[in-house]
Amino acid sequence: MEKRKLSFWEIWNMSFGFLGIQFGFALQGGFMSRIFQTLGAEQDAIPMLWIAAPLTGLIVQPIIGYLSDNTWHPKFGRRKPFFLIGAILSTLALFLVPNSPSLWIASGLLWVLDASINISMEPFRALVADKLPNSQRSYGFVMQTLIIGIGTWIASNLPWMLDQFGVPNEADAGILPMSVKVGFAIGAFVFITSILYTIFTTKEYPPEDISVFEKEKKQANFFKDISTSLKGMPSTMKQLGLIQFFSWFAFFTMWSMATPALTEYVYKAPAPIEKNYDLSKKGDAEAFDIANDKYQDAANLVGSSMGVYGLSSMAFALLLTFYTAKRKINRKYIHSISLLLGGLGFIMMFYSTPETLLYSFILIGISWGSILSMPYAMLSSAVDPKKMGTMMGLFNMFIVIPQIVAALGGINLLYKLIGNDSIHAMTLAGISLVLGGVSTLLITDKNAISD
């Protein structure tokens, strides 16, 4: 079927739901470690507590991609039912996470939250390939990245903004400040609202031949089809998989370790460990409260600084949006240079002060903007359109496997080869992104490289 070119606003509408998805991911990425530390987790335990996120992605994404490929409803379409289910579950999870009474409940709710976000997110990637001709796919994925950047910046700054408006940023030991709780509640509202906007403003193309589609659906076998897709994985997808491994190892390291590393090294305000204080003694209780207030303030500033990478990725995506609207780009070189710049940003953190930290996140934002668009644009030009959801789901194995490796000890083992201070986790992230940038040069498929 010949797909018509869509207007800016049509692409904007079909991508707008990503604003809510990114609110969810940014709040999770920016503040989950803070939640864990507030509930008593020690630094070296944090990556393992994060393992819920990649494990749910490994399970959920291929299943949702496969199911959405084999779904069609005349009214609700193919991908939109999954947008809505994921949005409802994510909204509930965002309300519950910052109110967790214990560490194990917070860890369990991270499973629920990440699985729910993935139910909405995976079909959004496939929707771009469903609706846009190949000549507009870079434009479509860059538009998603632009909206993701907006969501990242606003959501990462929410607790800091709320603190400025007088919402308390202090709380008793083991309890999250109200600024974090209200921030997550706002994120929940934005999530469901933005998804509903896309659902009501976007129509999906039906299958080219509905009778053939129904016949193929009846013959479909999940395990057989997934196995066949894995065996038939194109070489470009495998090459992109290596790049994704280094890229997502780096960003998982940032999400799990940036708050403990930067509050301690850059802001000189490490999280106080409750067991090191006798809170029944007035002096110890006062010392804990002072240290905890300093940590909570520093954690807000780290979250705000992390929001800069969303702003930077938004600016990067905006430039690419204008450029790709009328011109072709070399996806390979753009991605390679972007990852190298992000790697430099991470390495610079070792030399950062509170005033200069934002420059690191500006460079990281450029790499983030590229990670969210260029690999998907290259992949969509290399796989069977009928299996787009399945292949996008399988492609996410290359996102979650490095995160599992990182969570199961990869971060703690490797960064301590550089130095014992937790700031070296950020140095490790930088080295990983540099390796990803170099690996991008392996891509040779001309269709994938240029749209």
GROMACS .gro file of C-alpha atoms in nm:
model
  451
    1MET     CA    1   0.000   0.000   0.000
    2GLU     CA    2   0.130   0.343  -0.096
    3LYS     CA    3   0.144   0.552   0.222
    4ARG     CA    4   0.082   0.922   0.187
    5LYS     CA    5   0.313   1.176   0.347
    6LEU     CA    6   0.169   1.316   0.667
    7SER     CA    7   0.169   1.678   0.777
    8PHE     CA    8   0.361   1.811   1.077
    9TRP     CA    9   0.049   1.814   1.294
   10GLU     CA   10  -0.056   1.462   1.196
   11ILE     CA   11   0.288   1.332   1.298
   12TRP     CA   12   0.277   1.548   1.613
   13ASN     CA   13  -0.064   1.405   1.712
   14MET     CA   14   0.041   1.042   1.661
   15SER     CA   15   0.357   1.105   1.866
   16PHE     CA   16   0.210   1.316   2.145
   17GLY     CA   17   0.138   1.019   2.370
   18PHE     CA   18   0.512   0.983   2.410
   19LEU     CA   19   0.499   1.291   2.633
   20GLY     CA   20   0.323   1.085   2.899
   21ILE     CA   21   0.541   0.781   2.842
   22GLN     CA   22   0.850   0.994   2.893
   23PHE     CA   23   0.705   1.155   3.204
   24GLY     CA   24   0.684   0.802   3.341
   25PHE     CA   25   1.035   0.704   3.234
   26ALA     CA   26   1.192   1.034   3.346
   27LEU     CA   27   1.036   1.014   3.693
   28GLN     CA   28   1.144   0.651   3.717
   29GLY     CA   29   1.496   0.722   3.588
   30GLY     CA   30   1.548   1.042   3.783
   31PHE     CA   31   1.399   0.953   4.120
   32MET     CA   32   1.380   0.575   4.167
   33SER     CA   33   1.729   0.557   4.317
   34ARG     CA   34   1.632   0.845   4.547
   35ILE     CA   35   1.328   0.645   4.658
   36PHE     CA   36   1.546   0.341   4.721
   37GLN     CA   37   1.803   0.539   4.920
   38THR     CA   38   1.535   0.714   5.125
   39LEU     CA   39   1.393   0.371   5.213
   40GLY     CA   40   1.735   0.257   5.331
   41ALA     CA   41   1.915   0.105   5.030
   42GLU     CA   42   2.295   0.125   5.022
   43GLN     CA   43   2.479   0.238   4.708
   44ASP     CA   44   2.610  -0.099   4.591
   45ALA     CA   45   2.261  -0.253   4.622
   46ILE     CA   46   2.094   0.003   4.397
   47PRO     CA   47   2.176  -0.149   4.053
   48MET     CA   48   2.034  -0.484   4.165
   49LEU     CA   49   1.714  -0.315   4.286
   50TRP     CA   50   1.681  -0.171   3.936
   51ILE     CA   51   1.686  -0.513   3.770
   52ALA     CA   52   1.306  -0.510   3.763
   53ALA     CA   53   1.307  -0.257   3.480
   54PRO     CA   54   1.510  -0.448   3.218
   55LEU     CA   55   1.367  -0.787   3.312
   56THR     CA   56   1.011  -0.666   3.255
   57GLY     CA   57   1.120  -0.513   2.925
   58LEU     CA   58   1.278  -0.840   2.814
   59ILE     CA   59   0.951  -1.024   2.878
   60VAL     CA   60   0.689  -0.764   2.791
   61GLN     CA   61   0.820  -0.593   2.478
   62PRO     CA   62   0.838  -0.892   2.239
   63ILE     CA   63   0.499  -1.015   2.359
   64ILE     CA   64   0.329  -0.677   2.315
   65GLY     CA   65   0.496  -0.623   1.978
   66TYR     CA   66   0.377  -0.963   1.857
   67LEU     CA   67   0.023  -0.916   1.991
   68SER     CA   68  -0.011  -0.572   1.835
   69ASP     CA   69   0.103  -0.708   1.497
   70ASN     CA   70  -0.182  -0.961   1.519
   71THR     CA   71  -0.450  -0.721   1.643
   72TRP     CA   72  -0.705  -0.530   1.440
   73HIS     CA   73  -1.033  -0.374   1.549
   74PRO     CA   74  -1.237  -0.152   1.312
   75LYS     CA   75  -1.288   0.109   1.585
   76PHE     CA   76  -0.983   0.082   1.808
   77GLY     CA   77  -0.719  -0.012   1.550
   78ARG     CA   78  -0.402  -0.216   1.598
   79ARG     CA   79  -0.169  -0.030   1.834
   80LYS     CA   80  -0.410   0.199   2.021
   81PRO     CA   81  -0.565  -0.066   2.250
   82PHE     CA   82  -0.218  -0.128   2.393
   83PHE     CA   83  -0.158   0.246   2.437
   84LEU     CA   84  -0.469   0.265   2.656
   85ILE     CA   85  -0.409  -0.049   2.864
   86GLY     CA   86  -0.052   0.058   2.939
   87ALA     CA   87  -0.159   0.412   3.024
   88ILE     CA   88  -0.421   0.302   3.279
   89LEU     CA   89  -0.177   0.068   3.454
   90SER     CA   90   0.107   0.322   3.446
   91THR     CA   91  -0.113   0.594   3.593
   92LEU     CA   92  -0.201   0.375   3.890
   93ALA     CA   93   0.163   0.271   3.940
   94LEU     CA   94   0.288   0.632   3.933
   95PHE     CA   95   0.050   0.719   4.216
   96LEU     CA   96   0.166   0.425   4.426
   97VAL     CA   97   0.547   0.420   4.380
   98PRO     CA   98   0.643   0.729   4.591
   99ASN     CA   99   0.409   0.614   4.869
  100SER     CA  100   0.589   0.281   4.912
  101PRO     CA  101   0.621   0.198   5.285
  102SER     CA  102   0.923  -0.029   5.240
  103LEU     CA  103   1.212  -0.106   5.008
  104TRP     CA  104   1.074  -0.437   4.884
  105ILE     CA  105   0.738  -0.282   4.798
  106ALA     CA  106   0.912  -0.002   4.604
  107SER     CA  107   1.116  -0.260   4.415
  108GLY     CA  108   0.803  -0.460   4.335
  109LEU     CA  109   0.617  -0.150   4.215
  110LEU     CA  110   0.908  -0.075   3.983
  111TRP     CA  111   0.827  -0.404   3.808
  112VAL     CA  112   0.465  -0.296   3.768
  113LEU     CA  113   0.553   0.056   3.653
  114ASP     CA  114   0.812  -0.051   3.397
  115ALA     CA  115   0.594  -0.328   3.255
  116SER     CA  116   0.301  -0.086   3.223
  117ILE     CA  117   0.507   0.182   3.047
  118ASN     CA  118   0.641  -0.079   2.806
  119ILE     CA  119   0.290  -0.190   2.714
  120SER     CA  120   0.224   0.163   2.586
  121MET     CA  121   0.569   0.239   2.448
  122GLU     CA  122   0.645  -0.054   2.219
  123PRO     CA  123   0.341  -0.007   1.989
  124PHE     CA  124   0.430   0.364   1.958
  125ARG     CA  125   0.759   0.271   1.787
  126ALA     CA  126   0.572   0.043   1.548
  127LEU     CA  127   0.308   0.310   1.477
  128VAL     CA  128   0.565   0.536   1.310
  129ALA     CA  129   0.662   0.259   1.069
  130ASP     CA  130   0.292   0.169   1.018
  131LYS     CA  131   0.182   0.515   0.914
  132LEU     CA  132   0.481   0.683   0.751
  133PRO     CA  133   0.648   0.615   0.417
  134ASN     CA  134   1.020   0.537   0.438
  135SER     CA  135   1.109   0.891   0.332
  136GLN     CA  136   0.942   1.030   0.649
  137ARG     CA  137   1.054   0.774   0.906
  138SER     CA  138   1.359   0.966   1.027
  139TYR     CA  139   1.129   1.266   1.060
  140GLY     CA  140   0.874   1.061   1.255
  141PHE     CA  141   1.122   0.912   1.501
  142VAL     CA  142   1.288   1.251   1.547
  143MET     CA  143   0.945   1.401   1.624
  144GLN     CA  144   0.900   1.138   1.895
  145THR     CA  145   1.242   1.235   2.028
  146LEU     CA  146   1.143   1.602   2.037
  147ILE     CA  147   0.838   1.519   2.249
  148ILE     CA  148   1.045   1.284   2.466
  149GLY     CA  149   1.290   1.569   2.528
  150ILE     CA  150   1.010   1.799   2.641
  151GLY     CA  151   0.878   1.529   2.874
  152THR     CA  152   1.222   1.449   3.016
  153TRP     CA  153   1.302   1.810   3.099
  154ILE     CA  154   0.968   1.893   3.262
  155ALA     CA  155   0.934   1.564   3.457
  156SER     CA  156   1.295   1.572   3.582
  157ASN     CA  157   1.240   1.921   3.720
  158LEU     CA  158   0.901   1.858   3.881
  159PRO     CA  159   1.015   1.802   4.243
  160TRP     CA  160   1.251   2.102   4.222
  161MET     CA  161   0.976   2.321   4.070
  162LEU     CA  162   0.727   2.211   4.336
  163ASP     CA  163   0.983   2.288   4.607
  164GLN     CA  164   1.014   2.642   4.466
  165PHE     CA  165   0.635   2.678   4.491
  166GLY     CA  166   0.642   2.579   4.857
  167VAL     CA  167   0.565   2.207   4.842
  168PRO     CA  168   0.776   2.056   5.124
  169ASN     CA  169   1.101   1.886   5.028
  170GLU     CA  170   1.169   1.760   5.382
  171ALA     CA  171   1.030   1.446   5.542
  172ASP     CA  172   1.093   1.209   5.829
  173ALA     CA  173   1.336   0.918   5.795
  174GLY     CA  174   1.215   0.656   5.549
  175ILE     CA  175   0.945   0.879   5.397
  176LEU     CA  176   0.955   1.053   5.058
  177PRO     CA  177   0.909   1.431   5.058
  178MET     CA  178   0.575   1.566   4.939
  179SER     CA  179   0.751   1.732   4.642
  180VAL     CA  180   0.832   1.385   4.504
  181LYS     CA  181   0.484   1.245   4.574
  182VAL     CA  182   0.307   1.537   4.403
  183GLY     CA  183   0.554   1.521   4.112
  184PHE     CA  184   0.464   1.157   4.050
  185ALA     CA  185   0.092   1.239   4.074
  186ILE     CA  186   0.132   1.509   3.807
  187GLY     CA  187   0.321   1.257   3.595
  188ALA     CA  188   0.031   1.013   3.625
  189PHE     CA  189  -0.217   1.278   3.503
  190VAL     CA  190   0.004   1.376   3.207
  191PHE     CA  191   0.053   1.010   3.114
  192ILE     CA  192  -0.315   0.923   3.076
  193THR     CA  193  -0.407   1.260   2.921
  194SER     CA  194  -0.142   1.257   2.648
  195ILE     CA  195  -0.215   0.895   2.554
  196LEU     CA  196  -0.586   0.973   2.521
  197TYR     CA  197  -0.500   1.270   2.298
  198THR     CA  198  -0.313   1.044   2.054
  199ILE     CA  199  -0.589   0.782   2.063
  200PHE     CA  200  -0.859   1.036   1.974
  201THR     CA  201  -0.661   1.223   1.707
  202THR     CA  202  -0.494   0.937   1.520
  203LYS     CA  203  -0.638   0.683   1.280
  204GLU     CA  204  -0.454   0.364   1.187
  205TYR     CA  205  -0.435   0.197   0.848
  206PRO     CA  206  -0.628  -0.131   0.831
  207PRO     CA  207  -0.455  -0.446   0.697
  208GLU     CA  208  -0.426  -0.437   0.316
  209ASP     CA  209  -0.636  -0.755   0.287
  210ILE     CA  210  -0.843  -0.822   0.597
  211SER     CA  211  -0.925  -1.180   0.497
  212VAL     CA  212  -0.558  -1.266   0.449
  213PHE     CA  213  -0.480  -1.094   0.779
  214GLU     CA  214  -0.742  -1.300   0.964
  215LYS     CA  215  -0.616  -1.621   0.804
  216GLU     CA  216  -0.256  -1.545   0.902
  217LYS     CA  217  -0.371  -1.454   1.252
  218LYS     CA  218  -0.537  -1.795   1.296
  219GLN     CA  219  -0.220  -1.968   1.181
  220ALA     CA  220   0.003  -1.758   1.405
  221ASN     CA  221   0.207  -1.935   1.670
  222PHE     CA  222   0.389  -1.708   1.914
  223PHE     CA  223   0.688  -1.929   1.993
  224LYS     CA  224   0.732  -2.047   1.634
  225ASP     CA  225   0.699  -1.695   1.492
  226ILE     CA  226   0.939  -1.546   1.749
  227SER     CA  227   1.191  -1.823   1.677
  228THR     CA  228   1.161  -1.766   1.302
  229SER     CA  229   1.205  -1.391   1.347
  230LEU     CA  230   1.513  -1.441   1.562
  231LYS     CA  231   1.670  -1.675   1.307
  232GLY     CA  232   1.587  -1.438   1.023
  233MET     CA  233   1.720  -1.130   1.198
  234PRO     CA  234   1.886  -0.909   0.934
  235SER     CA  235   2.257  -0.827   0.971
  236THR     CA  236   2.179  -0.457   1.019
  237MET     CA  237   1.967  -0.542   1.322
  238LYS     CA  238   2.255  -0.744   1.472
  239GLN     CA  239   2.499  -0.458   1.411
  240LEU     CA  240   2.257  -0.214   1.571
  241GLY     CA  241   2.228  -0.457   1.862
  242LEU     CA  242   2.597  -0.414   1.947
  243ILE     CA  243   2.561  -0.036   1.939
  244GLN     CA  244   2.250  -0.056   2.158
  245PHE     CA  245   2.435  -0.273   2.411
  246PHE     CA  246   2.695  -0.005   2.480
  247SER     CA  247   2.440   0.279   2.464
  248TRP     CA  248   2.191   0.133   2.709
  249PHE     CA  249   2.456   0.001   2.947
  250ALA     CA  250   2.568   0.365   2.975
  251PHE     CA  251   2.222   0.509   3.034
  252PHE     CA  252   2.118   0.239   3.280
  253THR     CA  253   2.436   0.323   3.473
  254MET     CA  254   2.330   0.688   3.476
  255TRP     CA  255   1.971   0.619   3.586
  256SER     CA  256   2.071   0.386   3.867
  257MET     CA  257   2.389   0.557   3.989
  258ALA     CA  258   2.376   0.928   3.898
  259THR     CA  259   2.184   1.031   4.211
  260PRO     CA  260   2.410   0.853   4.463
  261ALA     CA  261   2.727   0.943   4.268
  262LEU     CA  262   2.653   1.310   4.205
  263THR     CA  263   2.496   1.393   4.541
  264GLU     CA  264   2.807   1.253   4.706
  265TYR     CA  265   3.085   1.368   4.470
  266VAL     CA  266   2.960   1.692   4.316
  267TYR     CA  267   2.723   1.824   4.587
  268LYS     CA  268   2.907   1.674   4.889
  269ALA     CA  269   2.574   1.555   5.034
  270PRO     CA  270   2.563   1.173   5.044
  271ALA     CA  271   2.249   0.996   5.159
  272PRO     CA  272   2.266   0.928   5.535
  273ILE     CA  273   2.231   0.561   5.628
  274GLU     CA  274   1.969   0.532   5.902
  275LYS     CA  275   2.137   0.237   6.074
  276ASN     CA  276   2.446   0.452   6.135
  277TYR     CA  277   2.243   0.682   6.363
  278ASP     CA  278   2.071   0.616   6.694
  279LEU     CA  279   1.753   0.813   6.627
  280SER     CA  280   1.644   0.771   6.989
  281LYS     CA  281   1.922   1.013   7.083
  282LYS     CA  282   1.851   1.380   7.021
  283GLY     CA  283   2.198   1.458   6.887
  284ASP     CA  284   2.196   1.169   6.639
  285ALA     CA  285   1.839   1.246   6.532
  286GLU     CA  286   1.927   1.610   6.462
  287ALA     CA  287   2.244   1.509   6.275
  288PHE     CA  288   2.044   1.263   6.064
  289ASP     CA  289   1.779   1.525   5.984
  290ILE     CA  290   2.042   1.779   5.876
  291ALA     CA  291   2.220   1.523   5.657
  292ASN     CA  292   1.892   1.400   5.512
  293ASP     CA  293   1.772   1.753   5.429
  294LYS     CA  294   2.103   1.821   5.252
  295TYR     CA  295   2.069   1.497   5.058
  296GLN     CA  296   1.707   1.564   4.956
  297ASP     CA  297   1.801   1.913   4.834
  298ALA     CA  298   2.100   1.775   4.644
  299ALA     CA  299   1.883   1.499   4.495
  300ASN     CA  300   1.640   1.766   4.367
  301LEU     CA  301   1.933   1.948   4.205
  302VAL     CA  302   2.061   1.626   4.048
  303GLY     CA  303   1.712   1.560   3.909
  304SER     CA  304   1.697   1.914   3.775
  305SER     CA  305   2.043   1.877   3.619
  306MET     CA  306   1.936   1.551   3.460
  307GLY     CA  307   1.645   1.738   3.310
  308VAL     CA  308   1.900   1.930   3.105
  309TYR     CA  309   1.969   1.620   2.898
  310GLY     CA  310   1.600   1.618   2.807
  311LEU     CA  311   1.619   1.983   2.706
  312SER     CA  312   1.934   1.919   2.505
  313SER     CA  313   1.784   1.617   2.331
  314MET     CA  314   1.478   1.830   2.252
  315ALA     CA  315   1.694   2.099   2.089
  316PHE     CA  316   1.884   1.832   1.897
  317ALA     CA  317   1.559   1.673   1.781
  318LEU     CA  318   1.415   2.012   1.684
  319LEU     CA  319   1.711   2.081   1.456
  320LEU     CA  320   1.679   1.736   1.300
  321THR     CA  321   1.303   1.783   1.261
  322PHE     CA  322   1.352   2.093   1.049
  323TYR     CA  323   1.635   1.935   0.853
  324THR     CA  324   1.476   1.594   0.786
  325ALA     CA  325   1.147   1.755   0.678
  326LYS     CA  326   1.311   1.842   0.345
  327ARG     CA  327   1.652   1.674   0.328
  328LYS     CA  328   1.813   1.334   0.362
  329ILE     CA  329   2.057   1.261   0.643
  330ASN     CA  330   2.336   1.013   0.705
  331ARG     CA  331   2.198   0.832   1.009
  332LYS     CA  332   2.520   0.641   1.074
  333TYR     CA  333   2.748   0.942   1.112
  334ILE     CA  334   2.493   1.144   1.308
  335HIS     CA  335   2.455   0.857   1.554
  336SER     CA  336   2.827   0.792   1.586
  337ILE     CA  337   2.917   1.156   1.657
  338SER     CA  338   2.626   1.191   1.900
  339LEU     CA  339   2.736   0.891   2.107
  340LEU     CA  340   3.094   1.016   2.119
  341LEU     CA  341   2.975   1.354   2.249
  342GLY     CA  342   2.762   1.182   2.516
  343GLY     CA  343   3.061   0.975   2.623
  344LEU     CA  344   3.262   1.293   2.666
  345GLY     CA  345   2.980   1.438   2.879
  346PHE     CA  346   2.989   1.145   3.120
  347ILE     CA  347   3.367   1.153   3.152
  348MET     CA  348   3.356   1.528   3.224
  349MET     CA  349   3.149   1.463   3.538
  350PHE     CA  350   3.463   1.366   3.724
  351TYR     CA  351   3.578   1.727   3.685
  352SER     CA  352   3.238   1.890   3.738
  353THR     CA  353   3.116   2.135   4.000
  354PRO     CA  354   2.749   2.209   4.075
  355GLU     CA  355   2.780   2.506   3.835
  356THR     CA  356   2.935   2.311   3.545
  357LEU     CA  357   2.745   1.982   3.572
  358LEU     CA  358   2.485   2.099   3.324
  359TYR     CA  359   2.744   2.103   3.042
  360SER     CA  360   2.790   1.729   3.085
  361PHE     CA  361   2.416   1.674   3.058
  362ILE     CA  362   2.394   1.893   2.747
  363LEU     CA  363   2.634   1.657   2.570
  364ILE     CA  364   2.455   1.352   2.710
  365GLY     CA  365   2.128   1.492   2.577
  366ILE     CA  366   2.265   1.496   2.222
  367SER     CA  367   2.345   1.125   2.247
  368TRP     CA  368   2.003   1.057   2.405
  369GLY     CA  369   1.825   1.235   2.123
  370SER     CA  370   2.006   1.020   1.871
  371ILE     CA  371   1.956   0.693   2.065
  372LEU     CA  372   1.580   0.750   2.062
  373SER     CA  373   1.559   0.810   1.688
  374MET     CA  374   1.846   0.696   1.465
  375PRO     CA  375   1.858   0.321   1.558
  376TYR     CA  376   1.481   0.290   1.508
  377ALA     CA  377   1.492   0.478   1.179
  378MET     CA  378   1.772   0.248   1.057
  379LEU     CA  379   1.593  -0.063   1.181
  380SER     CA  380   1.258   0.027   1.022
  381SER     CA  381   1.429   0.033   0.680
  382ALA     CA  382   1.572  -0.316   0.728
  383VAL     CA  383   1.281  -0.535   0.848
  384ASP     CA  384   0.955  -0.678   0.710
  385PRO     CA  385   0.674  -0.418   0.760
  386LYS     CA  386   0.426  -0.697   0.847
  387LYS     CA  387   0.644  -0.792   1.144
  388MET     CA  388   0.728  -0.438   1.254
  389GLY     CA  389   0.585  -0.471   1.605
  390THR     CA  390   0.748  -0.811   1.660
  391MET     CA  391   1.087  -0.696   1.531
  392MET     CA  392   1.071  -0.374   1.735
  393GLY     CA  393   0.995  -0.588   2.040
  394LEU     CA  394   1.283  -0.824   1.968
  395PHE     CA  395   1.510  -0.528   1.900
  396ASN     CA  396   1.451  -0.420   2.257
  397MET     CA  397   1.638  -0.730   2.373
  398PHE     CA  398   1.945  -0.529   2.279
  399ILE     CA  399   1.823  -0.260   2.518
  400VAL     CA  400   1.733  -0.474   2.817
  401ILE     CA  401   2.016  -0.732   2.807
  402PRO     CA  402   2.288  -0.470   2.875
  403GLN     CA  403   2.077  -0.332   3.157
  404ILE     CA  404   2.046  -0.679   3.310
  405VAL     CA  405   2.424  -0.726   3.278
  406ALA     CA  406   2.472  -0.388   3.447
  407ALA     CA  407   2.226  -0.465   3.728
  408LEU     CA  408   2.369  -0.810   3.801
  409GLY     CA  409   2.707  -0.669   3.892
  410GLY     CA  410   2.846  -0.523   3.572
  411ILE     CA  411   2.839  -0.168   3.706
  412ASN     CA  412   2.986  -0.243   4.047
  413LEU     CA  413   3.256  -0.472   3.906
  414LEU     CA  414   3.370  -0.250   3.619
  415TYR     CA  415   3.360   0.096   3.776
  416LYS     CA  416   3.570  -0.024   4.069
  417LEU     CA  417   3.842  -0.118   3.821
  418ILE     CA  418   3.865   0.257   3.756
  419GLY     CA  419   3.837   0.369   4.119
  420ASN     CA  420   3.633   0.303   4.434
  421ASP     CA  421   3.443   0.636   4.432
  422SER     CA  422   3.092   0.602   4.289
  423ILE     CA  423   3.159   0.891   4.047
  424HIS     CA  424   3.360   0.643   3.842
  425ALA     CA  425   3.031   0.475   3.751
  426MET     CA  426   2.976   0.783   3.536
  427THR     CA  427   3.323   0.744   3.385
  428LEU     CA  428   3.231   0.385   3.300
  429ALA     CA  429   2.913   0.511   3.129
  430GLY     CA  430   3.127   0.747   2.923
  431ILE     CA  431   3.362   0.472   2.809
  432SER     CA  432   3.062   0.258   2.713
  433LEU     CA  433   2.911   0.535   2.498
  434VAL     CA  434   3.245   0.593   2.322
  435LEU     CA  435   3.255   0.222   2.234
  436GLY     CA  436   2.899   0.253   2.101
  437GLY     CA  437   2.997   0.548   1.886
  438VAL     CA  438   3.286   0.356   1.732
  439SER     CA  439   3.065   0.048   1.677
  440THR     CA  440   2.822   0.256   1.469
  441LEU     CA  441   3.079   0.257   1.190
  442LEU     CA  442   3.000  -0.114   1.136
  443ILE     CA  443   2.665  -0.028   0.970
  444THR     CA  444   2.695  -0.073   0.591
  445ASP     CA  445   2.334  -0.110   0.463
  446LYS     CA  446   2.272   0.194   0.241
  447ASN     CA  447   1.895   0.185   0.296
  448ALA     CA  448   1.947   0.196   0.670
  449ILE     CA  449   2.211   0.467   0.657
  450SER     CA  450   2.018   0.717   0.446
  451ASP     CA  451   1.642   0.769   0.406
   0.00000   0.00000   0.00000
